[in-house]
XYZ file of C-alpha atoms in Angstrom:
662
model
C 15.586 -57.214 24.546
C 19.092 -58.259 23.611
C 20.562 -55.178 25.298
C 18.778 -55.608 28.617
C 19.599 -59.298 28.841
C 23.303 -58.636 28.549
C 23.106 -55.957 31.221
C 21.359 -58.374 33.606
C 23.915 -61.120 33.006
C 26.782 -58.673 33.383
C 25.483 -57.166 36.608
C 24.689 -60.581 38.124
C 28.174 -61.923 37.432
C 30.118 -58.732 38.187
C 28.753 -58.199 41.656
C 30.949 -60.836 43.246
C 32.569 -59.935 46.551
C 36.086 -61.260 46.900
C 38.840 -60.138 49.259
C 41.870 -58.930 47.344
C 44.510 -60.557 49.503
C 43.967 -64.289 49.940
C 46.464 -67.102 50.174
C 47.036 -68.376 46.670
C 47.162 -72.035 47.709
C 43.634 -71.824 49.132
C 42.282 -70.291 45.965
C 43.841 -73.008 43.871
C 42.703 -75.744 46.178
C 39.077 -74.595 46.346
C 38.703 -73.434 42.760
C 37.288 -76.717 41.544
C 34.795 -76.826 44.411
C 33.656 -73.232 43.925
C 33.410 -73.482 40.168
C 30.734 -76.133 40.082
C 27.995 -74.379 42.083
C 28.788 -71.087 40.367
C 28.366 -72.605 36.932
C 25.205 -74.377 38.034
C 23.662 -71.223 39.461
C 24.683 -69.229 36.401
C 22.917 -71.752 34.183
C 19.806 -71.438 36.343
C 20.033 -67.656 36.057
C 20.433 -67.806 32.277
C 17.545 -70.248 31.967
C 15.294 -68.112 34.155
C 16.271 -64.934 32.319
C 15.615 -66.610 28.982
C 12.169 -67.632 30.176
C 11.484 -64.034 31.238
C 12.411 -62.725 27.819
C 10.320 -65.400 26.179
C 7.324 -64.217 28.211
C 7.989 -60.558 27.402
C 8.516 -61.234 23.698
C 5.414 -63.427 23.621
C 3.311 -60.587 25.022
C 4.810 -58.063 22.590
C 4.237 -60.298 19.586
C 0.710 -61.095 20.701
C -0.076 -57.388 21.090
C 0.903 -56.781 17.460
C -1.341 -59.645 16.366
C -4.436 -58.258 18.117
C -4.357 -54.744 16.615
C -7.244 -55.258 14.204
C -9.246 -57.300 16.727
C -9.057 -54.542 19.354
C -9.884 -51.929 16.728
C -13.105 -53.689 15.714
C -14.092 -54.791 19.206
C -14.004 -51.306 20.725
C -14.809 -49.329 17.553
C -11.685 -47.154 17.663
C -9.568 -45.678 14.840
C -6.138 -46.995 13.886
C -4.391 -43.954 15.359
C -5.746 -44.753 18.837
C -4.700 -48.382 18.475
C -1.224 -47.034 17.681
C -1.241 -45.144 20.980
C -2.168 -48.362 22.799
C 0.650 -50.215 21.074
C 3.181 -47.473 21.777
C 2.217 -47.290 25.442
C 3.530 -50.833 25.870
C 7.052 -49.355 26.001
C 6.357 -46.537 28.459
C 6.751 -48.591 31.641
C 10.424 -49.290 30.944
C 11.353 -45.655 30.470
C 11.136 -44.618 34.119
C 14.060 -46.738 35.298
C 16.060 -48.005 32.349
C 18.658 -45.229 32.198
C 19.425 -45.227 35.906
C 19.503 -49.006 36.175
C 21.916 -49.247 33.266
C 24.155 -46.583 34.826
C 24.209 -47.411 38.519
C 24.301 -51.169 37.974
C 23.473 -53.746 40.620
C 23.559 -52.445 44.181
C 20.562 -54.406 45.404
C 19.597 -58.062 45.203
C 19.503 -58.214 41.400
C 17.680 -61.566 40.960
C 14.913 -60.505 43.352
C 14.573 -57.172 41.581
C 14.095 -59.073 38.314
C 11.565 -61.297 40.066
C 9.603 -58.250 41.217
C 9.699 -56.939 37.652
C 8.278 -60.235 36.401
C 5.435 -60.048 38.892
C 4.596 -56.500 37.806
C 4.795 -57.509 34.155
C 2.540 -60.499 34.738
C -0.074 -58.524 36.666
C 0.009 -55.783 34.029
C -0.522 -58.299 31.245
C -3.466 -59.804 33.115
C -5.030 -56.349 33.428
C -5.095 -55.789 29.642
C -8.128 -58.023 28.909
C -10.251 -56.611 31.772
C -12.325 -54.305 29.492
C -13.642 -57.419 27.765
C -15.291 -58.550 31.003
C -16.503 -55.169 32.238
C -18.032 -53.998 28.965
C -21.133 -55.377 27.342
C -20.703 -58.298 24.987
C -19.876 -57.729 21.344
C -22.859 -56.978 19.099
C -23.255 -57.222 15.383
C -26.404 -56.561 13.371
C -28.051 -59.369 11.457
C -31.562 -60.070 10.189
C -33.433 -62.605 12.311
C -35.131 -65.726 11.002
C -37.522 -67.926 12.922
C -36.711 -70.906 10.708
C -34.528 -71.813 7.772
C -37.102 -71.218 5.049
C -38.764 -67.972 6.130
C -38.355 -65.125 3.645
C -38.174 -61.492 4.702
C -37.732 -58.217 2.867
C -34.555 -56.348 3.889
C -35.532 -53.308 1.850
C -39.028 -52.997 3.358
C -37.784 -53.742 6.861
C -35.381 -50.850 6.618
C -38.225 -48.493 5.700
C -40.513 -49.502 8.558
C -39.164 -51.181 11.645
C -35.886 -53.003 11.375
C -36.439 -56.541 12.555
C -32.853 -57.041 13.708
C -31.395 -59.017 16.449
C -28.302 -58.191 18.426
C -26.248 -61.355 18.807
C -23.372 -61.332 21.329
C -19.849 -61.871 19.795
C -16.809 -61.431 20.820
C 30.847 -73.208 26.112
C 30.065 -70.894 28.954
C 30.706 -67.659 27.091
C 29.056 -69.105 24.001
C 26.096 -70.218 26.077
C 25.813 -66.707 27.537
C 25.935 -65.128 24.030
C 23.282 -67.305 22.324
C 20.757 -68.345 24.946
C 18.759 -65.214 25.718
C 18.873 -63.885 22.133
C 17.434 -67.123 20.801
C 14.502 -67.177 23.203
C 13.858 -63.462 22.662
C 13.357 -64.206 18.960
C 11.298 -67.347 19.553
C 8.879 -65.394 21.772
C 7.286 -63.297 18.989
C 6.894 -66.425 16.858
C 4.727 -68.020 19.532
C 3.017 -64.671 20.110
C 1.820 -64.404 16.509
C 0.880 -68.071 16.352
C -1.115 -67.668 19.547
C -2.750 -64.626 17.966
C -3.637 -66.703 14.924
C -5.276 -69.348 17.105
C -7.243 -66.852 19.216
C -8.412 -64.980 16.093
C -10.288 -68.140 15.035
C -12.194 -68.244 18.329
C -15.205 -65.990 18.758
C -14.660 -63.007 21.056
C -17.327 -64.059 23.570
C -16.510 -67.753 23.547
C -17.713 -69.345 26.770
C -20.356 -66.659 27.325
C -22.694 -67.197 24.349
C -24.102 -70.112 22.422
C -21.850 -70.370 19.375
C -24.622 -72.073 17.389
C -26.421 -68.725 17.306
C -23.449 -66.901 15.775
C -24.152 -66.306 12.097
C -20.744 -64.918 11.042
C -17.427 -66.661 10.383
C -13.768 -65.579 10.800
C -13.803 -64.414 7.160
C -16.615 -61.946 7.842
C -15.464 -58.294 8.153
C -17.426 -57.971 11.416
C -15.742 -60.979 13.045
C -13.801 -60.333 16.256
C -11.657 -63.092 17.696
C -10.943 -63.909 21.345
C -8.239 -61.229 21.575
C -8.275 -61.313 25.382
C -7.449 -64.982 25.750
C -3.780 -64.719 24.768
C -3.111 -62.007 27.356
C -4.248 -64.362 30.100
C -1.786 -66.969 28.814
C 1.072 -64.442 28.583
C 0.301 -63.077 32.059
C 0.407 -66.505 33.688
C 3.720 -67.278 31.929
C 5.199 -64.004 33.246
C 4.144 -64.842 36.793
C 5.711 -68.295 36.519
C 8.925 -66.738 35.200
C 9.353 -64.824 38.467
C 9.629 -67.939 40.648
C 13.286 -68.997 40.021
C 14.711 -65.539 40.816
C 13.625 -65.755 44.442
C 15.876 -68.792 44.892
C 19.085 -67.257 43.506
C 21.825 -65.560 45.571
C 22.624 -61.872 45.254
C 25.821 -62.544 43.323
C 28.051 -65.311 42.029
C 31.781 -65.786 42.298
C 33.116 -65.426 38.816
C 34.585 -68.816 37.796
C 38.217 -68.658 36.747
C 38.919 -70.233 33.384
C 41.496 -70.227 30.660
C 39.109 -68.273 28.476
C 39.666 -65.116 30.556
C 42.522 -63.912 28.387
C 43.037 -61.301 25.745
C 41.734 -63.762 23.174
C 38.250 -63.752 24.718
C 35.465 -62.415 22.574
C 34.112 -58.881 22.882
C 30.797 -60.112 24.230
C 32.449 -62.481 26.698
C 34.477 -59.667 28.214
C 31.441 -57.446 28.411
C 29.168 -60.029 30.020
C 31.707 -61.573 32.404
C 33.487 -58.363 33.456
C 36.088 -58.480 36.248
C 35.237 -57.104 39.654
C 37.485 -58.454 42.394
C 37.763 -55.510 44.778
C 36.415 -55.922 48.271
C 33.703 -53.283 48.790
C 32.591 -52.219 52.251
C 29.148 -50.616 52.663
C 30.788 -47.223 53.300
C 32.900 -47.469 50.154
C 29.869 -48.598 48.167
C 27.905 -45.510 49.252
C 30.843 -43.274 48.395
C 31.140 -44.909 44.987
C 27.434 -44.453 44.275
C 27.713 -40.739 45.124
C 30.745 -40.442 42.887
C 28.861 -42.158 40.043
C 25.921 -39.812 40.542
C 28.223 -36.810 40.157
C 29.709 -38.325 37.004
C 26.340 -39.033 35.394
C 26.026 -35.858 33.310
C 29.725 -35.744 32.328
C 29.494 -39.378 31.226
C 26.365 -38.614 29.192
C 28.123 -35.656 27.586
C 31.132 -37.811 26.748
C 28.900 -40.501 25.278
C 26.864 -38.188 23.069
C 30.031 -36.352 22.088
C 31.303 -39.524 20.433
C 30.466 -38.856 16.745
C 30.282 -42.518 15.716
C 28.037 -43.441 18.639
C 25.768 -40.440 18.118
C 25.364 -41.007 14.371
C 24.773 -44.731 14.870
C 22.180 -43.895 17.527
C 20.387 -41.584 15.074
C 20.572 -44.137 12.236
C 19.218 -46.930 14.440
C 16.424 -44.751 15.819
C 15.226 -43.777 12.339
C 15.480 -47.363 11.088
C 13.551 -48.714 14.066
C 10.832 -46.145 13.367
C 10.568 -47.746 9.958
C 10.590 -51.299 11.316
C 8.227 -50.728 14.258
C 5.643 -49.073 12.048
C 5.939 -51.771 9.409
C 5.657 -54.692 11.857
C 2.813 -53.151 13.875
C 0.500 -52.777 10.884
C 1.681 -55.686 8.784
C -1.252 -57.944 9.792
C -3.665 -55.114 8.999
C -1.957 -54.510 5.643
C -2.262 -58.184 4.692
C -5.943 -58.207 5.663
C -6.881 -55.047 3.802
C -4.597 -55.341 0.778
C -4.950 -59.048 0.015
C -8.314 -59.852 1.602
C -6.901 -62.365 4.102
C -8.373 -63.143 7.523
C -6.726 -61.980 10.761
C -5.915 -65.569 11.650
C -4.076 -66.239 8.405
C -2.209 -62.918 8.521
C -0.869 -63.656 12.015
C -0.035 -67.221 11.048
C 2.152 -66.316 8.062
C 3.960 -63.602 10.026
C 4.689 -65.915 12.949
C 5.642 -68.932 10.872
C 7.523 -67.276 7.989
C 8.634 -63.694 8.643
C 9.977 -63.871 12.192
C 12.029 -67.071 11.594
C 13.584 -65.260 8.617
C 14.592 -62.433 10.957
C 16.105 -64.923 13.413
C 18.036 -66.639 10.640
C 19.335 -63.291 9.407
C 20.580 -62.274 12.856
C 22.414 -65.572 13.356
C 23.850 -65.449 9.845
C 25.272 -61.997 10.537
C 26.840 -63.259 13.755
C 28.380 -66.265 12.024
C 29.877 -64.072 9.301
C 31.365 -61.718 11.896
C 32.897 -64.590 13.853
C 34.137 -66.746 10.977
C 35.860 -63.982 9.052
C 36.898 -62.031 12.173
C 35.552 -58.789 10.764
C 36.631 -55.602 12.494
C 34.613 -52.545 13.410
C 35.004 -50.927 9.978
C 33.890 -54.115 8.248
C 30.937 -54.361 10.641
C 29.863 -50.857 9.611
C 30.059 -51.893 5.942
C 27.875 -54.963 6.544
C 25.369 -52.886 8.516
C 25.115 -50.364 5.679
C 25.061 -53.003 2.926
C 22.243 -54.988 4.517
C 20.136 -51.830 4.843
C 20.707 -50.754 1.229
C 19.948 -54.192 -0.204
C 16.990 -54.760 2.128
C 15.228 -51.528 1.244
C 15.901 -52.019 -2.463
C 14.062 -55.341 -2.205
C 11.349 -53.666 -0.162
C 10.839 -51.200 -3.019
C 9.496 -54.014 -5.218
C 6.484 -54.447 -2.893
C 4.921 -51.343 -4.430
C 4.205 -53.389 -7.552
C 2.648 -56.299 -5.639
C -0.625 -54.731 -4.558
C -4.214 -55.640 -5.334
C -6.848 -53.453 -6.898
C -9.623 -51.942 -4.836
C -12.629 -54.140 -4.231
C -15.609 -53.071 -6.297
C -17.894 -51.484 -3.702
C -20.984 -49.759 -5.064
C -20.958 -46.038 -4.370
C -17.449 -46.060 -2.866
C -15.002 -47.405 -5.444
C -17.316 -47.966 -8.444
C -20.669 -46.603 -9.513
C -23.827 -48.642 -8.985
C -23.687 -49.445 -12.699
C -20.205 -50.883 -12.113
C -18.845 -49.138 -15.207
C -16.405 -46.555 -13.871
C -14.434 -45.673 -10.708
C -15.925 -43.135 -8.360
C -13.980 -40.011 -7.441
C -13.950 -38.700 -3.877
C -16.633 -36.032 -4.502
C -18.879 -38.504 -6.325
C -19.005 -41.111 -3.557
C -22.564 -41.785 -2.475
C -24.201 -44.918 -1.120
C -27.638 -43.917 -2.376
C -28.860 -44.370 -5.933
C -32.139 -44.535 -7.814
C -32.231 -48.306 -7.399
C -32.398 -48.083 -3.573
C -34.028 -44.698 -3.038
C -37.354 -46.126 -1.878
C -35.759 -48.368 0.731
C -34.738 -45.567 3.113
C -31.615 -47.440 4.199
C -29.146 -46.450 6.909
C -25.985 -44.911 5.486
C -23.935 -45.642 8.594
C -24.332 -49.426 8.650
C -21.730 -51.758 7.201
C -23.245 -55.169 6.534
C -21.528 -56.027 3.247
C -23.311 -58.163 0.694
C -21.682 -59.673 -2.390
C -23.881 -59.466 -5.454
C -23.763 -62.079 -8.171
C -22.307 -59.395 -10.442
C -19.112 -59.344 -8.350
C -19.834 -55.961 -6.745
C -19.948 -55.532 -2.963
C -22.755 -53.464 -1.456
C -22.600 -51.761 1.951
C -25.764 -53.616 2.979
C -28.511 -55.734 1.483
C -30.837 -52.781 1.865
C -28.556 -50.538 -0.203
C -28.466 -53.312 -2.823
C -32.268 -53.022 -3.043
C -32.892 -56.638 -2.083
C -36.576 -57.536 -1.628
C -36.441 -60.978 -0.005
C -33.963 -63.151 1.822
C -33.645 -66.755 2.954
C -31.387 -68.577 5.346
C -29.959 -72.057 5.220
C -27.777 -72.813 8.225
C -25.405 -69.865 8.600
C -25.707 -68.877 4.940
C -28.003 -65.947 4.138
C -29.009 -65.346 0.514
C -30.802 -62.189 -0.663
C -33.075 -62.204 -3.719
C -34.633 -59.724 -6.111
C -31.947 -57.094 -5.524
C -32.755 -54.164 -7.805
C -29.268 -52.593 -7.696
C -27.555 -55.885 -8.526
C -29.679 -56.243 -11.651
C -28.775 -52.816 -13.080
C -25.552 -53.904 -14.719
C -27.224 -56.726 -16.646
C -30.337 -54.638 -17.336
C -32.406 -56.979 -15.197
C -35.067 -55.844 -12.769
C -35.939 -57.667 -9.572
C -34.190 -60.838 -10.628
C -30.722 -60.779 -9.024
C -29.352 -62.146 -5.774
C -26.394 -61.903 -3.427
C -24.814 -63.432 -0.335
C -23.694 -62.043 2.988
C -20.067 -60.918 3.028
C -17.638 -59.063 0.803
C -16.776 -60.289 -2.652
C -13.362 -61.828 -3.181
C -10.535 -59.744 -4.593
C -9.653 -60.095 -8.263
C -8.161 -63.360 -9.525
C -4.619 -61.960 -9.550
C -4.691 -61.086 -5.850
C -3.838 -64.586 -4.457
C -0.835 -64.701 -6.772
C 0.250 -61.224 -5.648
C -0.063 -62.325 -2.025
C 2.281 -65.246 -2.673
C 4.835 -62.944 -4.308
C 4.466 -60.534 -1.387
C 5.287 -63.279 1.111
C 8.396 -64.351 -0.802
C 9.781 -60.812 -1.139
C 8.828 -60.013 2.447
C 10.762 -63.012 3.781
C 13.864 -62.170 1.730
C 13.668 -58.537 2.812
C 13.319 -59.476 6.491
C 16.340 -61.768 6.252
C 18.452 -59.153 4.470
C 17.650 -56.311 6.877
C 18.340 -58.475 9.919
C 21.791 -59.463 8.633
C 23.085 -56.147 9.935
C 21.829 -56.725 13.479
C 24.934 -58.304 15.028
C 27.432 -56.169 13.047
C 25.585 -53.073 14.221
C 25.709 -54.297 17.800
C 29.460 -54.940 17.565
C 29.912 -51.462 16.090
C 28.028 -50.017 19.045
C 30.204 -51.822 21.596
C 33.564 -51.068 20.004
C 33.121 -47.368 19.299
C 32.937 -46.414 22.995
C 35.136 -46.697 26.073
C 34.824 -49.983 27.993
C 33.674 -48.284 31.198
C 30.764 -46.641 29.341
C 29.440 -49.735 27.565
C 26.615 -50.491 29.980
C 25.570 -46.847 30.069
C 25.764 -46.596 26.279
C 23.519 -49.636 25.853
C 21.022 -48.147 28.292
C 20.887 -44.842 26.418
C 20.593 -46.744 23.132
C 17.664 -48.804 24.396
C 16.013 -45.723 25.880
C 16.310 -43.810 22.595
C 14.896 -46.700 20.568
C 11.877 -47.017 22.854
C 11.170 -43.308 23.341
C 11.856 -42.086 19.808
C 10.761 -45.171 17.846
C 8.752 -47.696 19.854
C 6.239 -45.141 21.145
C 5.710 -42.611 18.309
C 6.024 -44.858 15.232
C 2.749 -46.809 15.704
C 0.945 -43.533 16.417
C 1.865 -41.527 13.326
C 1.691 -44.619 11.109
C -1.870 -45.126 12.385
C -2.820 -41.472 11.853
C -1.659 -41.567 8.227
C -3.306 -44.943 7.578
C -6.616 -43.508 8.808
C -6.497 -40.956 5.985
C -6.965 -43.782 3.467
C -10.323 -44.852 4.934
C -13.287 -44.865 2.541
C -16.067 -45.984 4.901
C -16.137 -45.310 8.620
C -18.272 -47.234 11.052
C -20.316 -45.550 13.752
C -21.006 -46.467 17.335
C -24.536 -46.710 18.673
C -24.025 -43.360 20.405
C -23.386 -41.774 17.000
C -19.639 -41.106 17.268
C -17.188 -42.382 14.672
C -15.885 -45.903 15.176
C -13.355 -48.000 13.304
C -12.736 -47.984 9.560
C -14.738 -50.514 7.541
C -13.121 -50.106 4.128
C -9.755 -48.706 3.001
C -8.592 -47.414 -0.342
C -6.104 -50.155 -1.276
C -3.947 -47.858 -3.400
C -3.717 -45.126 -0.761
C -3.112 -47.646 2.037
C -0.298 -49.289 0.075
C 1.406 -46.022 -0.787
C 1.184 -44.701 2.779
C 2.283 -47.926 4.487
C 5.107 -48.830 2.117
C 6.064 -45.238 1.292
C 6.513 -44.157 4.903
C 8.522 -47.290 5.671
C 10.707 -46.663 2.620
C 11.214 -42.969 3.400
C 12.419 -43.698 6.933
C 14.645 -46.476 5.599
C 16.327 -44.122 3.114
C 16.947 -41.593 5.896
C 18.599 -44.294 8.014
C 20.793 -45.298 5.056
C 22.149 -41.759 4.703
C 22.883 -41.656 8.422
C 24.629 -45.045 8.154
C 26.804 -43.662 5.356
C 27.749 -40.797 7.691
C 28.662 -43.393 10.350
C 30.921 -45.190 7.876
C 32.744 -42.031 6.794
C 33.146 -40.803 10.368
C 34.452 -44.191 11.439
C 36.916 -44.221 8.578
C 38.117 -40.739 9.422
C 38.364 -40.994 13.205
C 39.142 -44.654 13.868
C 40.715 -46.295 10.862
C 43.293 -43.530 10.479
C 44.190 -43.824 14.178
C 44.481 -47.587 13.831
C 46.821 -47.201 10.880
C 49.007 -44.668 12.706
C 49.126 -46.948 15.732
C 50.107 -49.884 13.537
C 52.821 -47.785 11.874
C 54.242 -46.794 15.265
C 54.180 -50.408 16.384
C 56.036 -51.522 13.249
C 58.652 -48.837 13.822
C 59.050 -49.979 17.410
C 59.506 -53.598 16.288
C 62.118 -52.524 13.749
C 64.028 -50.583 16.406
C 63.870 -53.568 18.753
C 65.166 -55.852 16.001
C 68.037 -53.478 15.284
C 68.788 -53.262 18.987
C 68.931 -57.032 19.234
C 71.306 -57.236 16.291
C 73.551 -54.610 17.830
C 73.550 -56.463 21.100
C 74.540 -59.689 19.339
C 77.545 -58.151 17.601
C 78.606 -56.130 20.611
C 81.221 -57.069 23.151
C 78.806 -55.946 25.875
C 76.335 -58.746 25.264
C 75.867 -59.536 28.935
C 75.150 -55.987 30.051
C 71.597 -55.607 31.424
C 70.770 -52.607 29.292
C 71.116 -54.737 26.152
C 68.917 -57.619 27.300
C 65.993 -58.173 24.904
C 63.565 -58.502 27.772
C 63.897 -54.843 28.634
C 62.771 -53.694 25.190
C 59.915 -56.153 25.020
C 58.484 -54.655 28.196
C 57.677 -51.584 26.119
């Protein structure tokens, strides 16, 4: 997001058409008049562009927050959800390289406006399956009144009396404005996801008084579609200002346009004062087209750029996979609801990332750190961040005790993979369905896949609370027969789990801050290791590589590996496999954290290679250049002294001004 915003600002401001030869007095006289509208229009452009990136970041953050909701709503595995998430990046890939290379030759603001319209319409299309498909169904026993007792076990053996309920300064302003909003967007996206996760999926289409499950129930699906409607409308509104902006702006002259200007300022507000006729513009475009492949070869032949590109791609694989499935990890590992998982990510983790990025920028600016120092900070933040991340392996929760899946029905020992079986002597006469997942928490602290598999004989309902009685399997542990009960829902994790979740949040926030410290130094390293005329192209290739090689594949293979830790799969009514109902906490933790850590270590080694290559190719050249400059200054000083003591002081060849021109 940061890369594309700078390209848009640069192209909008560079495409000014000014005749080369103009009377100087007219330029001076009209400079104050021209400067005001230019600055005003530039502020409008920056504000509109910031709003666009807010809308885009909002949609991206909201998509991450709805992963588990979409998975449960459409009964699909995590790997397929990863494909859906990765496909979000595909639309940019068709044009990003060519746009970044050829620059602005059309009406840039209107092109951005068209892009906003397409983005808005596309976002509004995402929730359409919710309205075309049948409403969400979950299986629950029906009660005609609050005191009627039924027999879940006997009902399973004869005819299941179930009901299907429907659920469902100018340079400084340029440098901070779009980045800030691009970071704020995901915060609102996750918070919006948290709010929508509390609302039932079919809100507005069913009577909510008839819904017998709550957001804490494993079958709950929130109103995942609602946030996409909000994000789509915001994207459409963001397109409006761009239709009122001119094709280009005259670049305002200021005292800041000197050699002391910042790297970003020069890049964003590049000079372009040649008068271009349509014929010359066409000729230049053809020339640029011929130079495309040579420029790409030159860019990838830069060892520092290429190694940094590889390091960033590997690291973003780690980060994309981690962020995509972080809500799911919090839900499955710590037993939290989708709403709470999205809330803590949006309110705690993402602000920590924003603070880390700004802290890195402040450090770079205050201490005036060069490119070699930037590479050190980038490497140091990665090393420290992943070392902190390593401690998360010790902050997991134990598996929930689920009869037949993680513990035996006696609750005395863990169950190995070949011993897993949902049927036991205590429920053999009930003839229960093995495919259903209607968890019931027994009073012994063990979760059962369904009340039928717990051997429950009777059940009562009071409001939305369903209590099962005389559960034969629940009474086994205490050597009781027909005298135990349970409630709908999964049992809570062990008592240490809430404490572990708190520790996880603290370490996660510190890790997010530490890793993001290297963001700005890495960006400065990217800009300063390449030729000025290739900066826009280099940023385009960088963004393309991140999206193609990280944004698309990372959620997919993370999802495939996470699916291997599933203990209990759900099934659709047609009989095919649906979404996972229960994960092995240990396997999930080791896959999720281990894969993130492995990719992080790979990126660290590549960053070390960047540092050594930079030291070899750039620092040595800088030192040799500085040595030559010092020698030149010494020779000039000696020449001045000779001129002072010479009788030919007034001869032109001894004037100091001639040497200083060198």
